[in-house]
């Protein structure tokens, strides 16, 4: 279109109408060619114009607001400084006058003092007045008025006042305060007067003063202080008395505005209004008026600043910003139109490639971007579906492949095919080497464990997730293998360019972190075996076998261990020691059926075994030997109903236990406890028979000294068996049983017969003195006391 140089009547319209061009229609789609770009251009131009107007308006509003705030802050600060400065000067003057009034030089004797007769003293007074007049920048001249002398003493000399001036000064002396201000006070007979004067009576506290210090205030100093506070040349600043009159008349240029402000303040003061800062309109302009106070003088400071002068730069800059924005918008209109034509070319090509001309679809779309969006969404949906299916399948394929690989099920595949399958599942195999990290958890039977026997798969799942996450945090390429038996593996891969030291440090650091984290989270014992590195994928199953064999090299005294196979000699032989004495004592206790002694002997056996064998493999072999000895003992005793004979491969069960704690618990629960239970069942029947026969014998011959050996012989058993049976069946030993029997018989005789205590003692087999001691120890009473309490014949 640009090449032809022709534009339609509506080709160029600015400000919301847009640019129009006769665009052709794509066949079979119903969409206008380039319609999207035309609409987008109009929208972009409208959007780009909005910030420009917002910036211009906000710049003006914010700028004016900020200037007003800054002017207000400046006025407030300056007024506070002015008030503090003036108050400070008046305080200083008050203190100086108080000191000079107490000076004997200015005593009451001056009321009738002859200055002509005392020339030297008079000159000293004049010099002192020079010092008093120069004591403050605010003071112009200092005079001493003497009422009795009707004269003014100053640094220039003594001037006697006329009658009219004397009345003015005497009227001032009638003021109730000792220090006050006077306005338009004459200072000589020539008619000169001071606009503002400070009068300090002498003495200041007297109702009838003899004179007063008269200090004239410098109008130039006051005007200089006022001008310091004024902002701008068109404003005004002035001081008002408490009566509302000017302290100093304003200059000619400020007189009209100052008069208007004074009238406004007087009018509002009459309405009891209080102002600190307020706007004031005068002659089509707005002034910011601020008020301050000089408390000691009773003055009100007024300053007015025109806001138009302050905001004029902001208004000018806002106008220029608006003009520049409009110019930039017009230029952007032209350039955007040209850019849209250039940008459309690749879009048109893309529409052609997607089949706009050959589309058989009757779906009508508005523009090319909508058509491209439809095509893109179709492709994306298909791609997403394929990716989801692939993502769902890949984890299970990878997990299954790793399990088959490490367990040796792919032994028939060669190295090339294994690498090809791994690469197809997303692994890198080129220039890589591999190692296996086996993590074995144990201690499930410990009291601190938070899991049960049925939680093995849950433990394996949790340990696998933690291990995989920690490896990822350390940027170690590791792939999880979950064996579901409280052990997981990490197949680690590293580049061949890395050194052996770096690889080893990486795995050892990961192992240390795994031990700390897994033991803290799961509260189980952690053993980690680090395999050697290999470049052959087919050698990975052999690595797993080596790691499982290396578990037997664990140190028994260590709860958590890290075993690096590079530090282990596979041909290392262990000198096996065996606690034969402890085994003999354990088997003897088991033969006798003593549960407590059997538990004690087994504990001593395991402690001695662990002391002799520092690693797990010798302990496992020793327990196998003990299992054989127990089996032989059971055969001798005839306990063929023991689980050792009835259940499956107990030797295999022992070899499959993960750690020494599990082996110890297994031996107690599966071997020792069933044997003692069967033994007690068999022994209880014979023990009751023996005790019943002995009890019958003792009930007849309890009064005789029938020893344990004699009783056992008459009951056809051994003293040991008799003593053990008594303890087992009755809960007391043989001697205590006889004593209880004799005491019960004695209590019966004491309570039911009139026999003497000595006769009763002999009848139950005791001497009289010993009987009293035994009886009181058992019943808490002497035989005599017992008879008094229970004998009906007493």
PDB file of C-alpha atoms in Angstrom, residues 313-450:
ATOM      1  CA  UNK A 313       7.158  26.437  37.126  1.00  0.00           C
ATOM      2  CA  UNK A 314       5.101  23.289  37.737  1.00  0.00           C
ATOM      3  CA  UNK A 315       2.286  24.488  35.470  1.00  0.00           C
ATOM      4  CA  UNK A 316       4.743  25.353  32.691  1.00  0.00           C
ATOM      5  CA  UNK A 317       6.507  21.977  32.947  1.00  0.00           C
ATOM      6  CA  UNK A 318       3.149  20.148  32.895  1.00  0.00           C
ATOM      7  CA  UNK A 319       2.113  21.969  29.722  1.00  0.00           C
ATOM      8  CA  UNK A 320       5.384  21.071  28.038  1.00  0.00           C
ATOM      9  CA  UNK A 321       5.007  17.448  29.074  1.00  0.00           C
ATOM     10  CA  UNK A 322       1.520  17.393  27.546  1.00  0.00           C
ATOM     11  CA  UNK A 323       2.731  18.987  24.327  1.00  0.00           C
ATOM     12  CA  UNK A 324       5.653  16.568  24.024  1.00  0.00           C
ATOM     13  CA  UNK A 325       3.317  13.641  24.719  1.00  0.00           C
ATOM     14  CA  UNK A 326       0.965  14.674  21.942  1.00  0.00           C
ATOM     15  CA  UNK A 327       3.863  15.119  19.521  1.00  0.00           C
ATOM     16  CA  UNK A 328       5.261  11.719  20.464  1.00  0.00           C
ATOM     17  CA  UNK A 329       1.833  10.175  20.030  1.00  0.00           C
ATOM     18  CA  UNK A 330       1.560  11.539  16.487  1.00  0.00           C
ATOM     19  CA  UNK A 331       5.009  10.242  15.592  1.00  0.00           C
ATOM     20  CA  UNK A 332       4.182   6.877  17.142  1.00  0.00           C
ATOM     21  CA  UNK A 333       1.035   6.795  14.999  1.00  0.00           C
ATOM     22  CA  UNK A 334       2.986   7.025  11.800  1.00  0.00           C
ATOM     23  CA  UNK A 335       5.783   4.682  12.836  1.00  0.00           C
ATOM     24  CA  UNK A 336       3.383   2.093  14.257  1.00  0.00           C
ATOM     25  CA  UNK A 337       1.404   2.058  11.028  1.00  0.00           C
ATOM     26  CA  UNK A 338       4.549   1.367   9.039  1.00  0.00           C
ATOM     27  CA  UNK A 339       5.758  -1.225  11.582  1.00  0.00           C
ATOM     28  CA  UNK A 340       2.431  -3.075  11.469  1.00  0.00           C
ATOM     29  CA  UNK A 341       2.811  -3.584   7.731  1.00  0.00           C
ATOM     30  CA  UNK A 342       6.311  -4.918   8.164  1.00  0.00           C
ATOM     31  CA  UNK A 343       5.327  -7.209  11.042  1.00  0.00           C
ATOM     32  CA  UNK A 344       2.400  -8.670   9.154  1.00  0.00           C
ATOM     33  CA  UNK A 345       4.532 -10.356   6.503  1.00  0.00           C
ATOM     34  CA  UNK A 346       5.785 -13.277   8.689  1.00  0.00           C
ATOM     35  CA  UNK A 347       2.280 -13.676  10.142  1.00  0.00           C
ATOM     36  CA  UNK A 348       0.863 -14.031   6.645  1.00  0.00           C
ATOM     37  CA  UNK A 349       3.457 -16.654   5.802  1.00  0.00           C
ATOM     38  CA  UNK A 350       2.650 -18.547   8.981  1.00  0.00           C
ATOM     39  CA  UNK A 351      -1.070 -18.534   8.159  1.00  0.00           C
ATOM     40  CA  UNK A 352      -0.267 -19.880   4.697  1.00  0.00           C
ATOM     41  CA  UNK A 353       1.867 -22.672   6.163  1.00  0.00           C
ATOM     42  CA  UNK A 354      -0.889 -23.633   8.590  1.00  0.00           C
ATOM     43  CA  UNK A 355      -3.252 -24.143   5.660  1.00  0.00           C
ATOM     44  CA  UNK A 356      -5.456 -21.070   5.567  1.00  0.00           C
ATOM     45  CA  UNK A 357      -5.809 -21.272   1.769  1.00  0.00           C
ATOM     46  CA  UNK A 358      -6.364 -25.053   1.729  1.00  0.00           C
ATOM     47  CA  UNK A 359      -8.527 -25.325   4.837  1.00  0.00           C
ATOM     48  CA  UNK A 360     -11.679 -27.320   4.356  1.00  0.00           C
ATOM     49  CA  UNK A 361     -13.117 -26.144   7.653  1.00  0.00           C
ATOM     50  CA  UNK A 362     -16.128 -23.864   7.500  1.00  0.00           C
ATOM     51  CA  UNK A 363     -15.356 -22.323  10.905  1.00  0.00           C
ATOM     52  CA  UNK A 364     -15.328 -18.537  10.631  1.00  0.00           C
ATOM     53  CA  UNK A 365     -12.597 -16.725  12.574  1.00  0.00           C
ATOM     54  CA  UNK A 366     -12.186 -13.002  13.032  1.00  0.00           C
ATOM     55  CA  UNK A 367      -8.487 -12.589  12.281  1.00  0.00           C
ATOM     56  CA  UNK A 368      -5.212 -14.389  11.676  1.00  0.00           C
ATOM     57  CA  UNK A 369      -4.146 -14.504  15.334  1.00  0.00           C
ATOM     58  CA  UNK A 370      -7.350 -16.307  16.283  1.00  0.00           C
ATOM     59  CA  UNK A 371      -6.725 -18.793  13.450  1.00  0.00           C
ATOM     60  CA  UNK A 372      -3.125 -19.348  14.585  1.00  0.00           C
ATOM     61  CA  UNK A 373      -4.345 -19.730  18.174  1.00  0.00           C
ATOM     62  CA  UNK A 374      -6.790 -22.436  17.170  1.00  0.00           C
ATOM     63  CA  UNK A 375      -4.139 -24.326  15.258  1.00  0.00           C
ATOM     64  CA  UNK A 376      -1.645 -23.887  18.089  1.00  0.00           C
ATOM     65  CA  UNK A 377      -4.093 -25.085  20.741  1.00  0.00           C
ATOM     66  CA  UNK A 378      -4.822 -28.199  18.676  1.00  0.00           C
ATOM     67  CA  UNK A 379      -1.128 -28.990  18.402  1.00  0.00           C
ATOM     68  CA  UNK A 380      -0.536 -28.198  22.076  1.00  0.00           C
ATOM     69  CA  UNK A 381      -3.380 -30.434  23.227  1.00  0.00           C
ATOM     70  CA  UNK A 382      -2.018 -33.333  21.220  1.00  0.00           C
ATOM     71  CA  UNK A 383       1.501 -32.675  22.482  1.00  0.00           C
ATOM     72  CA  UNK A 384       0.311 -32.363  26.083  1.00  0.00           C
ATOM     73  CA  UNK A 385      -1.580 -35.651  25.842  1.00  0.00           C
ATOM     74  CA  UNK A 386       1.473 -37.437  24.513  1.00  0.00           C
ATOM     75  CA  UNK A 387       3.736 -35.899  27.168  1.00  0.00           C
ATOM     76  CA  UNK A 388       1.365 -36.843  29.969  1.00  0.00           C
ATOM     77  CA  UNK A 389       1.214 -40.419  28.779  1.00  0.00           C
ATOM     78  CA  UNK A 390       4.967 -40.525  28.436  1.00  0.00           C
ATOM     79  CA  UNK A 391       5.525 -38.933  31.856  1.00  0.00           C
ATOM     80  CA  UNK A 392       3.159 -41.417  33.453  1.00  0.00           C
ATOM     81  CA  UNK A 393       4.916 -44.350  31.869  1.00  0.00           C
ATOM     82  CA  UNK A 394       8.560 -43.262  32.178  1.00  0.00           C
ATOM     83  CA  UNK A 395       8.880 -43.411  36.022  1.00  0.00           C
ATOM     84  CA  UNK A 396       7.523 -46.942  36.184  1.00  0.00           C
ATOM     85  CA  UNK A 397       9.677 -47.982  33.220  1.00  0.00           C
ATOM     86  CA  UNK A 398      12.783 -46.479  34.809  1.00  0.00           C
ATOM     87  CA  UNK A 399      12.044 -48.048  38.198  1.00  0.00           C
ATOM     88  CA  UNK A 400      11.344 -51.442  36.676  1.00  0.00           C
ATOM     89  CA  UNK A 401      14.464 -51.302  34.540  1.00  0.00           C
ATOM     90  CA  UNK A 402      16.685 -50.405  37.526  1.00  0.00           C
ATOM     91  CA  UNK A 403      15.245 -53.227  39.650  1.00  0.00           C
ATOM     92  CA  UNK A 404      15.777 -55.741  36.867  1.00  0.00           C
ATOM     93  CA  UNK A 405      19.285 -54.400  36.261  1.00  0.00           C
ATOM     94  CA  UNK A 406      20.584 -54.493  39.859  1.00  0.00           C
ATOM     95  CA  UNK A 407      18.933 -57.845  40.601  1.00  0.00           C
ATOM     96  CA  UNK A 408      20.699 -59.436  37.611  1.00  0.00           C
ATOM     97  CA  UNK A 409      17.615 -60.192  35.504  1.00  0.00           C
ATOM     98  CA  UNK A 410      19.202 -58.521  32.466  1.00  0.00           C
ATOM     99  CA  UNK A 411      22.342 -60.652  32.507  1.00  0.00           C
ATOM    100  CA  UNK A 412      21.613 -61.828  28.959  1.00  0.00           C
ATOM    101  CA  UNK A 413      21.808 -58.245  27.571  1.00  0.00           C
ATOM    102  CA  UNK A 414      25.166 -56.975  26.407  1.00  0.00           C
ATOM    103  CA  UNK A 415      26.712 -53.643  27.342  1.00  0.00           C
ATOM    104  CA  UNK A 416      25.593 -51.845  24.176  1.00  0.00           C
ATOM    105  CA  UNK A 417      21.940 -52.840  24.534  1.00  0.00           C
ATOM    106  CA  UNK A 418      21.917 -51.830  28.206  1.00  0.00           C
ATOM    107  CA  UNK A 419      23.310 -48.411  27.359  1.00  0.00           C
ATOM    108  CA  UNK A 420      20.787 -47.997  24.552  1.00  0.00           C
ATOM    109  CA  UNK A 421      17.863 -48.825  26.864  1.00  0.00           C
ATOM    110  CA  UNK A 422      19.118 -46.449  29.526  1.00  0.00           C
ATOM    111  CA  UNK A 423      19.449 -43.614  27.034  1.00  0.00           C
ATOM    112  CA  UNK A 424      15.940 -44.255  25.739  1.00  0.00           C
ATOM    113  CA  UNK A 425      14.672 -43.843  29.306  1.00  0.00           C
ATOM    114  CA  UNK A 426      16.426 -40.500  29.720  1.00  0.00           C
ATOM    115  CA  UNK A 427      19.784 -41.456  31.242  1.00  0.00           C
ATOM    116  CA  UNK A 428      23.161 -40.295  29.975  1.00  0.00           C
ATOM    117  CA  UNK A 429      25.625 -43.147  29.546  1.00  0.00           C
ATOM    118  CA  UNK A 430      28.334 -41.673  27.330  1.00  0.00           C
ATOM    119  CA  UNK A 431      31.597 -41.008  29.201  1.00  0.00           C
ATOM    120  CA  UNK A 432      29.943 -41.935  32.504  1.00  0.00           C
ATOM    121  CA  UNK A 433      30.844 -44.180  35.405  1.00  0.00           C
ATOM    122  CA  UNK A 434      28.535 -45.637  38.023  1.00  0.00           C
ATOM    123  CA  UNK A 435      28.500 -46.538  41.700  1.00  0.00           C
ATOM    124  CA  UNK A 436      25.900 -47.918  44.061  1.00  0.00           C
ATOM    125  CA  UNK A 437      24.997 -46.489  47.465  1.00  0.00           C
ATOM    126  CA  UNK A 438      23.085 -49.021  49.590  1.00  0.00           C
ATOM    127  CA  UNK A 439      21.175 -47.637  52.601  1.00  0.00           C
ATOM    128  CA  UNK A 440      20.154 -50.286  55.151  1.00  0.00           C
ATOM    129  CA  UNK A 441      17.819 -49.326  58.013  1.00  0.00           C
ATOM    130  CA  UNK A 442      17.582 -51.382  61.198  1.00  0.00           C
ATOM    131  CA  UNK A 443      16.634 -51.037  64.859  1.00  0.00           C
ATOM    132  CA  UNK A 444      12.905 -51.424  64.252  1.00  0.00           C
ATOM    133  CA  UNK A 445      12.582 -53.334  67.527  1.00  0.00           C
ATOM    134  CA  UNK A 446      14.222 -50.596  69.594  1.00  0.00           C
ATOM    135  CA  UNK A 447      12.027 -48.841  72.162  1.00  0.00           C
ATOM    136  CA  UNK A 448      12.653 -45.429  70.586  1.00  0.00           C
ATOM    137  CA  UNK A 449      11.397 -46.529  67.171  1.00  0.00           C
ATOM    138  CA  UNK A 450       8.205 -44.877  66.013  1.00  0.00           C
TER     139      UNK A 450
END
